[in-house]
Amino acid sequence: MNENLKVQSHHLERGAYLYIRQSSMRQVMENVESTKRQYALRGRATGLGWRDDQIIVIDSDQGESGASASWREGFQHLVSDVGMGRAGIVMGLEVSRLARNNADWHRLLEICALADTLILDEDGVYDPANFNDRLLLGLKGTMSEAELHVIKARLRGGILNKVRRGEYRCPLPTGFLYDEAGNVVLDPDAQIREMITHFFETFSRVGSASQTVKAFAREGLLFPSRVRNSKQVIFQPLTASTAMRTLHNPRYAGVYAYGQRLYRRTVDGKKQLRKRDPKEWLACIPDAHPGYISWDQFQHNLRVLESNGRGYQSVRASPPREGAALLQGRVVCGRCGSHMRARYADRRGQVDTWYLCSRASASRGEPHCQSIAGWPIDAAIGELIAAEMTPAAVELALEIRKEIERRHGEADELRLRAVERARIDADLAQRRFMLVDPNNRLVADTLEREWNDKLRSLTELQEDRERALREDRLKLDDAIHDRLIAMTTDFKTVWSDPTLPNRERKRLLAYFVEDVTLLKFPSEGETRVHIRFRGGRTETLTTQNPKSSAQQVKTRPEVVGLVDTLLDDHICAEIKDILNAKEIRPGGSARRDQTNAQFTDLRVIYLVKQYGLRTRYDRLRDRGMLTKAEACAKLGISESTLVRWAKYGIVKRHSYNGYMSLYEPPGPHVPAKQCSRWNQLAHRAASVRRLSEQNATISMEGL
């Protein structure tokens, strides 16, 4: 059908949309003829009857791929205007300019058919509502998409062919370079090589990426990092992401690897990353070039990282941390077989350790399986390990000293490399300043400022190195040497040394113990500890469960019995002094903040009432003691006289508290009241004492 017959008056009333696109910015800059041909379609629209002011050019998608419409704002704007009935015709040099994706292309055809919009390309004008035209346009869209696939397949095939031979050049990580022949070699910069080597040695020693980062920060070392799309290398503090990226890169093991990740497009056009298993890599060629570690060491590092990252697995050997739980990651529940977690509780200024089995609670909402106090178990395990260790020889102490010196020497060598690099930069800045024309002050001032900055950096690095030497290099004199020998010979001293970090105890324990199974018996007040050593030998211990807070502050039964016995002859104030003299502590002294607590009158009275002991008053009354009123009535005297007689010993009294007393009943010789002027109380008291002594002597002779 003639083009003019397809263009109707209602088409001319709407706008003519000219869509212009190039796939890349390089094509925009170099393929200018294609751009001119696309802009020349304005003449086709004018020849079909559209005015110049009706022609709308959409060229905002220059440099964008046509594989998807999600990132092409111009194409989205075009589809929106077509759907709203604003476009009479859509023009493009060819189908591939509008879309290289069948989904986007057929969506545009459907909307054009519904809106009665024509489509124009270099070959002619098409009506999407017409079956034949739509069939032809659909075929062109399919061929355009197939063309993109063929182009990609050709490029991809050439790349994969070089990949299989290990010749495809990929961006190299820090520490590697391509030489003039295209071979991968180690970086000629000694500081970069030594820093990367030190990184892998540190990880092998500490067994954790985060601990490696902390070790670098503690030693004040900077890690090399290459600037993106550049050969320039900068030194900056090591981060956890950099450490993980370095440990996961097989290039450092001398392995040529390609295809470790798979990218797919999502519905919104974004890339979705999926890591492939090493068996699915497109290329994995060991010993393809020099490396910093071996392939076996690289795989071992990955296994260590995987074990560190396990959260609640059935088998977990987490890296040692600073917590007080000695059996962290090695405790197995004796009831359900799950691994137990370590929990810490801050109580009265002291951190307590607990081993908790919470698998059932976390997954099924059931109560905790077991909760066991950790400090008695840790103490028992520590004593067992100390007893199992054979006393080391003097040579071991010397090896420890050599290891310390070697580590300090390595750290100092790396700091020295940084100082040398700063000195080279300062010398280079000096030469630049010396070569400049002194009259050109604008350039001379800038170069002088750069020289001063380099000198300042050099000075700071030298001061940091000297300070690190003073802190790290411990001169092992004879006293320290003897102390090392003593600590090595007596392993218990090393184990209980408060300066030894808990992380080191756990690392040492990992060489002997595989796991520890705990089974708590609340009724018996004990816990069975089943230890499985790495060699296969097993050992079973029994530890006492710590008492509850109420049980800890409860007074011991023997102390209560002693108080009951002392009540026969002493009041509470006297009992308090006796207990304190014997250094007997009340139950409340079990609290951490009352370790020096002593008995008081109120504490003794509380024990008497709490345990239902007979009071001293009742005990004296059972022995026939009289109250003040009863004694006065029996003797026929007043209370003041009774008090005076008791003071001088004529009548015996027994205190039942600090201010009240009971009186002994009078004997066969009842004292009578007499005139104190002729017979003073002091004389009568002496006579009573002599008479009592004579009676006591007669009684002894009679026996």
mmCIF file of N, CA and C in Angstrom, residues 171-273:
data_model
loop_
_atom_site.group_PDB
_atom_site.id
_atom_site.type_symbol
_atom_site.label_atom_id
_atom_site.label_comp_id
_atom_site.label_asym_id
_atom_site.label_seq_id
_atom_site.Cartn_x
_atom_site.Cartn_y
_atom_site.Cartn_z
ATOM 1 N N PRO A 171 41.508 -7.555 34.993
ATOM 2 C CA PRO A 171 42.117 -6.646 35.977
ATOM 3 C C PRO A 171 42.746 -7.430 37.117
ATOM 4 N N LEU A 172 43.970 -7.113 37.446
ATOM 5 C CA LEU A 172 44.710 -7.830 38.476
ATOM 6 C C LEU A 172 44.525 -7.163 39.830
ATOM 7 N N PRO A 173 44.496 -7.955 40.915
ATOM 8 C CA PRO A 173 44.417 -7.355 42.250
ATOM 9 C C PRO A 173 45.734 -6.698 42.637
ATOM 10 N N THR A 174 45.695 -5.992 43.729
ATOM 11 C CA THR A 174 46.904 -5.332 44.219
ATOM 12 C C THR A 174 47.972 -6.374 44.528
ATOM 13 N N GLY A 175 49.180 -6.110 44.064
ATOM 14 C CA GLY A 175 50.278 -7.041 44.270
ATOM 15 C C GLY A 175 50.707 -7.762 43.025
ATOM 16 N N PHE A 176 49.980 -7.575 41.898
ATOM 17 C CA PHE A 176 50.320 -8.212 40.629
ATOM 18 C C PHE A 176 50.348 -7.152 39.533
ATOM 19 N N LEU A 177 51.168 -7.424 38.496
ATOM 20 C CA LEU A 177 51.265 -6.555 37.330
ATOM 21 C C LEU A 177 51.488 -7.413 36.084
ATOM 22 N N TYR A 178 51.157 -6.839 34.934
ATOM 23 C CA TYR A 178 51.510 -7.457 33.657
ATOM 24 C C TYR A 178 52.869 -6.913 33.207
ATOM 25 N N ASP A 179 53.767 -7.831 32.825
ATOM 26 C CA ASP A 179 55.051 -7.371 32.319
ATOM 27 C C ASP A 179 54.927 -7.035 30.828
ATOM 28 N N GLU A 180 56.038 -6.711 30.204
ATOM 29 C CA GLU A 180 56.013 -6.311 28.802
ATOM 30 C C GLU A 180 55.547 -7.432 27.882
ATOM 31 N N ALA A 181 55.771 -8.683 28.269
ATOM 32 C CA ALA A 181 55.345 -9.821 27.451
ATOM 33 C C ALA A 181 53.910 -10.231 27.725
ATOM 34 N N GLY A 182 53.241 -9.551 28.653
ATOM 35 C CA GLY A 182 51.863 -9.896 28.983
ATOM 36 C C GLY A 182 51.722 -10.948 30.050
ATOM 37 N N ASN A 183 52.798 -11.347 30.698
ATOM 38 C CA ASN A 183 52.742 -12.341 31.760
ATOM 39 C C ASN A 183 52.463 -11.660 33.100
ATOM 40 N N VAL A 184 51.808 -12.401 33.970
ATOM 41 C CA VAL A 184 51.494 -11.888 35.305
ATOM 42 C C VAL A 184 52.688 -12.117 36.217
ATOM 43 N N VAL A 185 53.150 -11.061 36.858
ATOM 44 C CA VAL A 185 54.292 -11.138 37.770
ATOM 45 C C VAL A 185 53.929 -10.423 39.058
ATOM 46 N N LEU A 186 54.717 -10.688 40.085
ATOM 47 C CA LEU A 186 54.524 -9.996 41.352
ATOM 48 C C LEU A 186 54.945 -8.541 41.215
ATOM 49 N N ASP A 187 54.314 -7.696 41.990
ATOM 50 C CA ASP A 187 54.622 -6.278 41.938
ATOM 51 C C ASP A 187 56.083 -6.058 42.319
ATOM 52 N N PRO A 188 56.829 -5.298 41.538
ATOM 53 C CA PRO A 188 58.245 -5.077 41.882
ATOM 54 C C PRO A 188 58.443 -4.256 43.150
ATOM 55 N N ASP A 189 57.398 -3.591 43.642
ATOM 56 C CA ASP A 189 57.513 -2.787 44.857
ATOM 57 C C ASP A 189 57.620 -3.725 46.055
ATOM 58 N N ALA A 190 58.744 -3.686 46.751
ATOM 59 C CA ALA A 190 58.978 -4.600 47.869
ATOM 60 C C ALA A 190 58.006 -4.349 49.015
ATOM 61 N N GLN A 191 57.624 -3.101 49.252
ATOM 62 C CA GLN A 191 56.715 -2.802 50.348
ATOM 63 C C GLN A 191 55.350 -3.445 50.113
ATOM 64 N N ILE A 192 54.876 -3.403 48.868
ATOM 65 C CA ILE A 192 53.579 -4.013 48.563
ATOM 66 C C ILE A 192 53.654 -5.521 48.758
ATOM 67 N N ARG A 193 54.708 -6.145 48.261
ATOM 68 C CA ARG A 193 54.836 -7.597 48.385
ATOM 69 C C ARG A 193 54.925 -8.017 49.848
ATOM 70 N N GLU A 194 55.742 -7.342 50.622
ATOM 71 C CA GLU A 194 55.922 -7.719 52.017
ATOM 72 C C GLU A 194 54.658 -7.475 52.830
ATOM 73 N N MET A 195 53.906 -6.425 52.489
ATOM 74 C CA MET A 195 52.683 -6.158 53.234
ATOM 75 C C MET A 195 51.634 -7.240 52.973
ATOM 76 N N ILE A 196 51.509 -7.681 51.716
ATOM 77 C CA ILE A 196 50.542 -8.738 51.404
ATOM 78 C C ILE A 196 50.973 -10.058 52.034
ATOM 79 N N THR A 197 52.262 -10.355 52.000
ATOM 80 C CA THR A 197 52.753 -11.569 52.655
ATOM 81 C C THR A 197 52.485 -11.530 54.150
ATOM 82 N N HIS A 198 52.702 -10.388 54.770
ATOM 83 C CA HIS A 198 52.430 -10.241 56.198
ATOM 84 C C HIS A 198 50.935 -10.399 56.488
ATOM 85 N N PHE A 199 50.099 -9.970 55.571
ATOM 86 C CA PHE A 199 48.652 -10.111 55.746
ATOM 87 C C PHE A 199 48.253 -11.587 55.841
ATOM 88 N N PHE A 200 48.738 -12.415 54.918
ATOM 89 C CA PHE A 200 48.381 -13.830 54.942
ATOM 90 C C PHE A 200 49.000 -14.542 56.142
ATOM 91 N N GLU A 201 50.204 -14.156 56.540
ATOM 92 C CA GLU A 201 50.798 -14.758 57.731
ATOM 93 C C GLU A 201 50.010 -14.390 58.986
ATOM 94 N N THR A 202 49.546 -13.164 59.055
ATOM 95 C CA THR A 202 48.750 -12.744 60.214
ATOM 96 C C THR A 202 47.431 -13.502 60.273
ATOM 97 N N PHE A 203 46.796 -13.677 59.122
ATOM 98 C CA PHE A 203 45.535 -14.429 59.114
ATOM 99 C C PHE A 203 45.765 -15.882 59.526
ATOM 100 N N SER A 204 46.841 -16.487 59.082
ATOM 101 C CA SER A 204 47.134 -17.865 59.486
ATOM 102 C C SER A 204 47.366 -17.962 60.990
ATOM 103 N N ARG A 205 47.881 -16.896 61.583
ATOM 104 C CA ARG A 205 48.162 -16.913 63.011
ATOM 105 C C ARG A 205 46.912 -16.673 63.846
ATOM 106 N N VAL A 206 46.083 -15.706 63.469
ATOM 107 C CA VAL A 206 44.922 -15.343 64.300
ATOM 108 C C VAL A 206 43.659 -16.081 63.875
ATOM 109 N N GLY A 207 43.553 -16.522 62.607
ATOM 110 C CA GLY A 207 42.427 -17.323 62.171
ATOM 111 C C GLY A 207 41.123 -16.591 62.002
ATOM 112 N N SER A 208 41.160 -15.284 61.791
ATOM 113 C CA SER A 208 39.929 -14.514 61.623
ATOM 114 C C SER A 208 40.250 -13.249 60.845
ATOM 115 N N ALA A 209 39.326 -12.882 59.932
ATOM 116 C CA ALA A 209 39.541 -11.666 59.145
ATOM 117 C C ALA A 209 39.452 -10.424 60.022
ATOM 118 N N SER A 210 38.492 -10.386 60.933
ATOM 119 C CA SER A 210 38.360 -9.215 61.808
ATOM 120 C C SER A 210 39.562 -9.075 62.734
ATOM 121 N N GLN A 211 40.083 -10.210 63.237
ATOM 122 C CA GLN A 211 41.268 -10.139 64.085
ATOM 123 C C GLN A 211 42.487 -9.700 63.290
ATOM 124 N N THR A 212 42.539 -10.050 62.008
ATOM 125 C CA THR A 212 43.632 -9.571 61.162
ATOM 126 C C THR A 212 43.574 -8.060 61.004
ATOM 127 N N VAL A 213 42.366 -7.529 60.804
ATOM 128 C CA VAL A 213 42.200 -6.074 60.705
ATOM 129 C C VAL A 213 42.636 -5.396 62.006
ATOM 130 N N LYS A 214 42.256 -5.984 63.133
ATOM 131 C CA LYS A 214 42.650 -5.404 64.426
ATOM 132 C C LYS A 214 44.157 -5.471 64.630
ATOM 133 N N ALA A 215 44.780 -6.557 64.162
ATOM 134 C CA ALA A 215 46.236 -6.675 64.302
ATOM 135 C C ALA A 215 46.951 -5.603 63.482
ATOM 136 N N PHE A 216 46.474 -5.341 62.269
ATOM 137 C CA PHE A 216 47.072 -4.280 61.453
ATOM 138 C C PHE A 216 46.880 -2.918 62.126
ATOM 139 N N ALA A 217 45.693 -2.682 62.663
ATOM 140 C CA ALA A 217 45.446 -1.401 63.331
ATOM 141 C C ALA A 217 46.295 -1.265 64.590
ATOM 142 N N ARG A 218 46.467 -2.373 65.316
ATOM 143 C CA ARG A 218 47.258 -2.326 66.542
ATOM 144 C C ARG A 218 48.732 -2.067 66.236
ATOM 145 N N GLU A 219 49.232 -2.621 65.129
ATOM 146 C CA GLU A 219 50.628 -2.418 64.748
ATOM 147 C C GLU A 219 50.840 -1.147 63.935
ATOM 148 N N GLY A 220 49.756 -0.445 63.591
ATOM 149 C CA GLY A 220 49.881 0.795 62.835
ATOM 150 C C GLY A 220 50.331 0.589 61.403
ATOM 151 N N LEU A 221 49.935 -0.524 60.768
ATOM 152 C CA LEU A 221 50.338 -0.833 59.400
ATOM 153 C C LEU A 221 49.242 -0.446 58.422
ATOM 154 N N LEU A 222 49.650 0.002 57.235
ATOM 155 C CA LEU A 222 48.719 0.375 56.169
ATOM 156 C C LEU A 222 48.791 -0.660 55.062
ATOM 157 N N PHE A 223 47.636 -0.950 54.463
ATOM 158 C CA PHE A 223 47.549 -1.992 53.435
ATOM 159 C C PHE A 223 47.476 -1.344 52.056
ATOM 160 N N PRO A 224 48.178 -1.901 51.050
ATOM 161 C CA PRO A 224 48.160 -1.295 49.710
ATOM 162 C C PRO A 224 46.825 -1.552 49.006
ATOM 163 N N SER A 225 46.394 -0.575 48.239
ATOM 164 C CA SER A 225 45.151 -0.683 47.476
ATOM 165 C C SER A 225 45.328 0.085 46.175
ATOM 166 N N ARG A 226 44.974 -0.563 45.055
ATOM 167 C CA ARG A 226 45.132 0.070 43.750
ATOM 168 C C ARG A 226 43.905 0.907 43.424
ATOM 169 N N VAL A 227 44.129 2.100 42.938
ATOM 170 C CA VAL A 227 43.048 2.978 42.514
ATOM 171 C C VAL A 227 42.373 2.374 41.289
ATOM 172 N N ARG A 228 41.049 2.442 41.252
ATOM 173 C CA ARG A 228 40.297 1.824 40.167
ATOM 174 C C ARG A 228 40.717 2.411 38.812
ATOM 175 N N ASN A 229 40.878 1.502 37.839
ATOM 176 C CA ASN A 229 41.260 1.872 36.465
ATOM 177 C C ASN A 229 42.553 2.687 36.424
ATOM 178 N N SER A 230 43.466 2.328 37.335
ATOM 179 C CA SER A 230 44.737 3.038 37.372
ATOM 180 C C SER A 230 45.805 2.118 37.934
ATOM 181 N N LYS A 231 47.056 2.401 37.619
ATOM 182 C CA LYS A 231 48.173 1.649 38.165
ATOM 183 C C LYS A 231 48.669 2.224 39.482
ATOM 184 N N GLN A 232 48.119 3.339 39.912
ATOM 185 C CA GLN A 232 48.565 3.979 41.144
ATOM 186 C C GLN A 232 48.118 3.170 42.358
ATOM 187 N N VAL A 233 49.006 2.989 43.317
ATOM 188 C CA VAL A 233 48.736 2.243 44.541
ATOM 189 C C VAL A 233 48.838 3.201 45.719
ATOM 190 N N ILE A 234 47.826 3.183 46.563
ATOM 191 C CA ILE A 234 47.822 4.005 47.770
ATOM 192 C C ILE A 234 47.794 3.084 48.991
ATOM 193 N N PHE A 235 48.303 3.575 50.100
ATOM 194 C CA PHE A 235 48.325 2.821 51.348
ATOM 195 C C PHE A 235 47.306 3.439 52.297
ATOM 196 N N GLN A 236 46.423 2.613 52.799
ATOM 197 C CA GLN A 236 45.363 3.074 53.683
ATOM 198 C C GLN A 236 45.077 1.997 54.726
ATOM 199 N N PRO A 237 44.373 2.348 55.815
ATOM 200 C CA PRO A 237 44.093 1.341 56.849
ATOM 201 C C PRO A 237 43.309 0.160 56.284
ATOM 202 N N LEU A 238 43.653 -1.022 56.752
ATOM 203 C CA LEU A 238 42.984 -2.239 56.303
ATOM 204 C C LEU A 238 41.567 -2.289 56.856
ATOM 205 N N THR A 239 40.616 -2.621 55.993
ATOM 206 C CA THR A 239 39.208 -2.757 56.387
ATOM 207 C C THR A 239 38.785 -4.216 56.270
ATOM 208 N N ALA A 240 37.638 -4.535 56.885
ATOM 209 C CA ALA A 240 37.145 -5.912 56.861
ATOM 210 C C ALA A 240 36.774 -6.336 55.443
ATOM 211 N N SER A 241 36.183 -5.414 54.666
ATOM 212 C CA SER A 241 35.813 -5.766 53.291
ATOM 213 C C SER A 241 37.048 -6.040 52.438
ATOM 214 N N THR A 242 38.098 -5.238 52.615
ATOM 215 C CA THR A 242 39.338 -5.485 51.871
ATOM 216 C C THR A 242 39.959 -6.816 52.272
ATOM 217 N N ALA A 243 39.932 -7.131 53.557
ATOM 218 C CA ALA A 243 40.488 -8.409 54.012
ATOM 219 C C ALA A 243 39.717 -9.584 53.432
ATOM 220 N N MET A 244 38.391 -9.508 53.431
ATOM 221 C CA MET A 244 37.592 -10.601 52.877
ATOM 222 C C MET A 244 37.795 -10.721 51.371
ATOM 223 N N ARG A 245 37.867 -9.610 50.684
ATOM 224 C CA ARG A 245 38.085 -9.647 49.239
ATOM 225 C C ARG A 245 39.455 -10.255 48.900
ATOM 226 N N THR A 246 40.448 -9.943 49.683
ATOM 227 C CA THR A 246 41.782 -10.497 49.445
ATOM 228 C C THR A 246 41.821 -11.989 49.718
ATOM 229 N N LEU A 247 41.157 -12.423 50.785
ATOM 230 C CA LEU A 247 41.181 -13.841 51.135
ATOM 231 C C LEU A 247 40.393 -14.692 50.151
ATOM 232 N N HIS A 248 39.395 -14.107 49.492
ATOM 233 C CA HIS A 248 38.573 -14.861 48.548
ATOM 234 C C HIS A 248 39.108 -14.801 47.116
ATOM 235 N N ASN A 249 40.165 -14.062 46.862
ATOM 236 C CA ASN A 249 40.681 -13.918 45.499
ATOM 237 C C ASN A 249 41.689 -15.024 45.217
ATOM 238 N N PRO A 250 41.383 -15.934 44.252
ATOM 239 C CA PRO A 250 42.327 -17.036 43.974
ATOM 240 C C PRO A 250 43.598 -16.583 43.282
ATOM 241 N N ARG A 251 43.628 -15.349 42.791
ATOM 242 C CA ARG A 251 44.842 -14.862 42.139
ATOM 243 C C ARG A 251 46.033 -14.889 43.093
ATOM 244 N N TYR A 252 45.787 -14.629 44.386
ATOM 245 C CA TYR A 252 46.880 -14.608 45.351
ATOM 246 C C TYR A 252 47.468 -16.003 45.568
ATOM 247 N N ALA A 253 46.774 -17.041 45.108
ATOM 248 C CA ALA A 253 47.315 -18.401 45.163
ATOM 249 C C ALA A 253 47.947 -18.799 43.844
ATOM 250 N N GLY A 254 48.126 -17.852 42.911
ATOM 251 C CA GLY A 254 48.719 -18.162 41.624
ATOM 252 C C GLY A 254 47.789 -18.894 40.688
ATOM 253 N N VAL A 255 46.468 -18.739 40.863
ATOM 254 C CA VAL A 255 45.475 -19.461 40.069
ATOM 255 C C VAL A 255 44.800 -18.481 39.120
ATOM 256 N N TYR A 256 44.732 -18.860 37.837
ATOM 257 C CA TYR A 256 43.966 -18.080 36.871
ATOM 258 C C TYR A 256 42.522 -18.563 36.942
ATOM 259 N N ALA A 257 41.628 -17.678 37.384
ATOM 260 C CA ALA A 257 40.222 -18.028 37.559
ATOM 261 C C ALA A 257 39.360 -17.033 36.806
ATOM 262 N N TYR A 258 38.316 -17.572 36.172
ATOM 263 C CA TYR A 258 37.383 -16.726 35.416
ATOM 264 C C TYR A 258 35.982 -17.325 35.548
ATOM 265 N N GLY A 259 34.998 -16.444 35.627
ATOM 266 C CA GLY A 259 33.612 -16.900 35.730
ATOM 267 C C GLY A 259 33.211 -17.281 37.136
ATOM 268 N N GLN A 260 33.739 -16.563 38.139
ATOM 269 C CA GLN A 260 33.371 -16.875 39.516
ATOM 270 C C GLN A 260 31.978 -16.372 39.870
ATOM 271 N N ARG A 261 31.469 -15.416 39.095
ATOM 272 C CA ARG A 261 30.156 -14.828 39.372
ATOM 273 C C ARG A 261 29.287 -14.904 38.126
ATOM 274 N N LEU A 262 27.995 -14.971 38.346
ATOM 275 C CA LEU A 262 27.025 -15.015 37.255
ATOM 276 C C LEU A 262 26.055 -13.856 37.434
ATOM 277 N N TYR A 263 25.929 -13.034 36.407
ATOM 278 C CA TYR A 263 25.050 -11.872 36.444
ATOM 279 C C TYR A 263 23.819 -12.150 35.579
ATOM 280 N N ARG A 264 22.652 -11.798 36.121
ATOM 281 C CA ARG A 264 21.401 -11.911 35.379
ATOM 282 C C ARG A 264 20.606 -10.627 35.551
ATOM 283 N N ARG A 265 19.820 -10.336 34.537
ATOM 284 C CA ARG A 265 18.988 -9.147 34.569
ATOM 285 C C ARG A 265 17.659 -9.467 35.248
ATOM 286 N N THR A 266 17.226 -8.582 36.131
ATOM 287 C CA THR A 266 15.929 -8.722 36.767
ATOM 288 C C THR A 266 14.870 -8.001 35.933
ATOM 289 N N VAL A 267 13.636 -7.988 36.442
ATOM 290 C CA VAL A 267 12.543 -7.362 35.698
ATOM 291 C C VAL A 267 12.782 -5.871 35.517
ATOM 292 N N ASP A 268 13.339 -5.222 36.521
ATOM 293 C CA ASP A 268 13.589 -3.782 36.427
ATOM 294 C C ASP A 268 14.893 -3.461 35.712
ATOM 295 N N GLY A 269 15.557 -4.457 35.138
ATOM 296 C CA GLY A 269 16.765 -4.226 34.358
ATOM 297 C C GLY A 269 18.044 -4.198 35.157
ATOM 298 N N LYS A 270 17.974 -4.384 36.479
ATOM 299 C CA LYS A 270 19.178 -4.346 37.294
ATOM 300 C C LYS A 270 19.893 -5.698 37.252
ATOM 301 N N LYS A 271 21.205 -5.642 37.507
ATOM 302 C CA LYS A 271 21.993 -6.858 37.516
ATOM 303 C C LYS A 271 21.842 -7.576 38.851
ATOM 304 N N GLN A 272 21.683 -8.892 38.786
ATOM 305 C CA GLN A 272 21.596 -9.721 39.978
ATOM 306 C C GLN A 272 22.808 -10.644 40.013
ATOM 307 N N LEU A 273 23.532 -10.610 41.124
ATOM 308 C CA LEU A 273 24.785 -11.345 41.251
ATOM 309 C C LEU A 273 24.538 -12.682 41.950
#
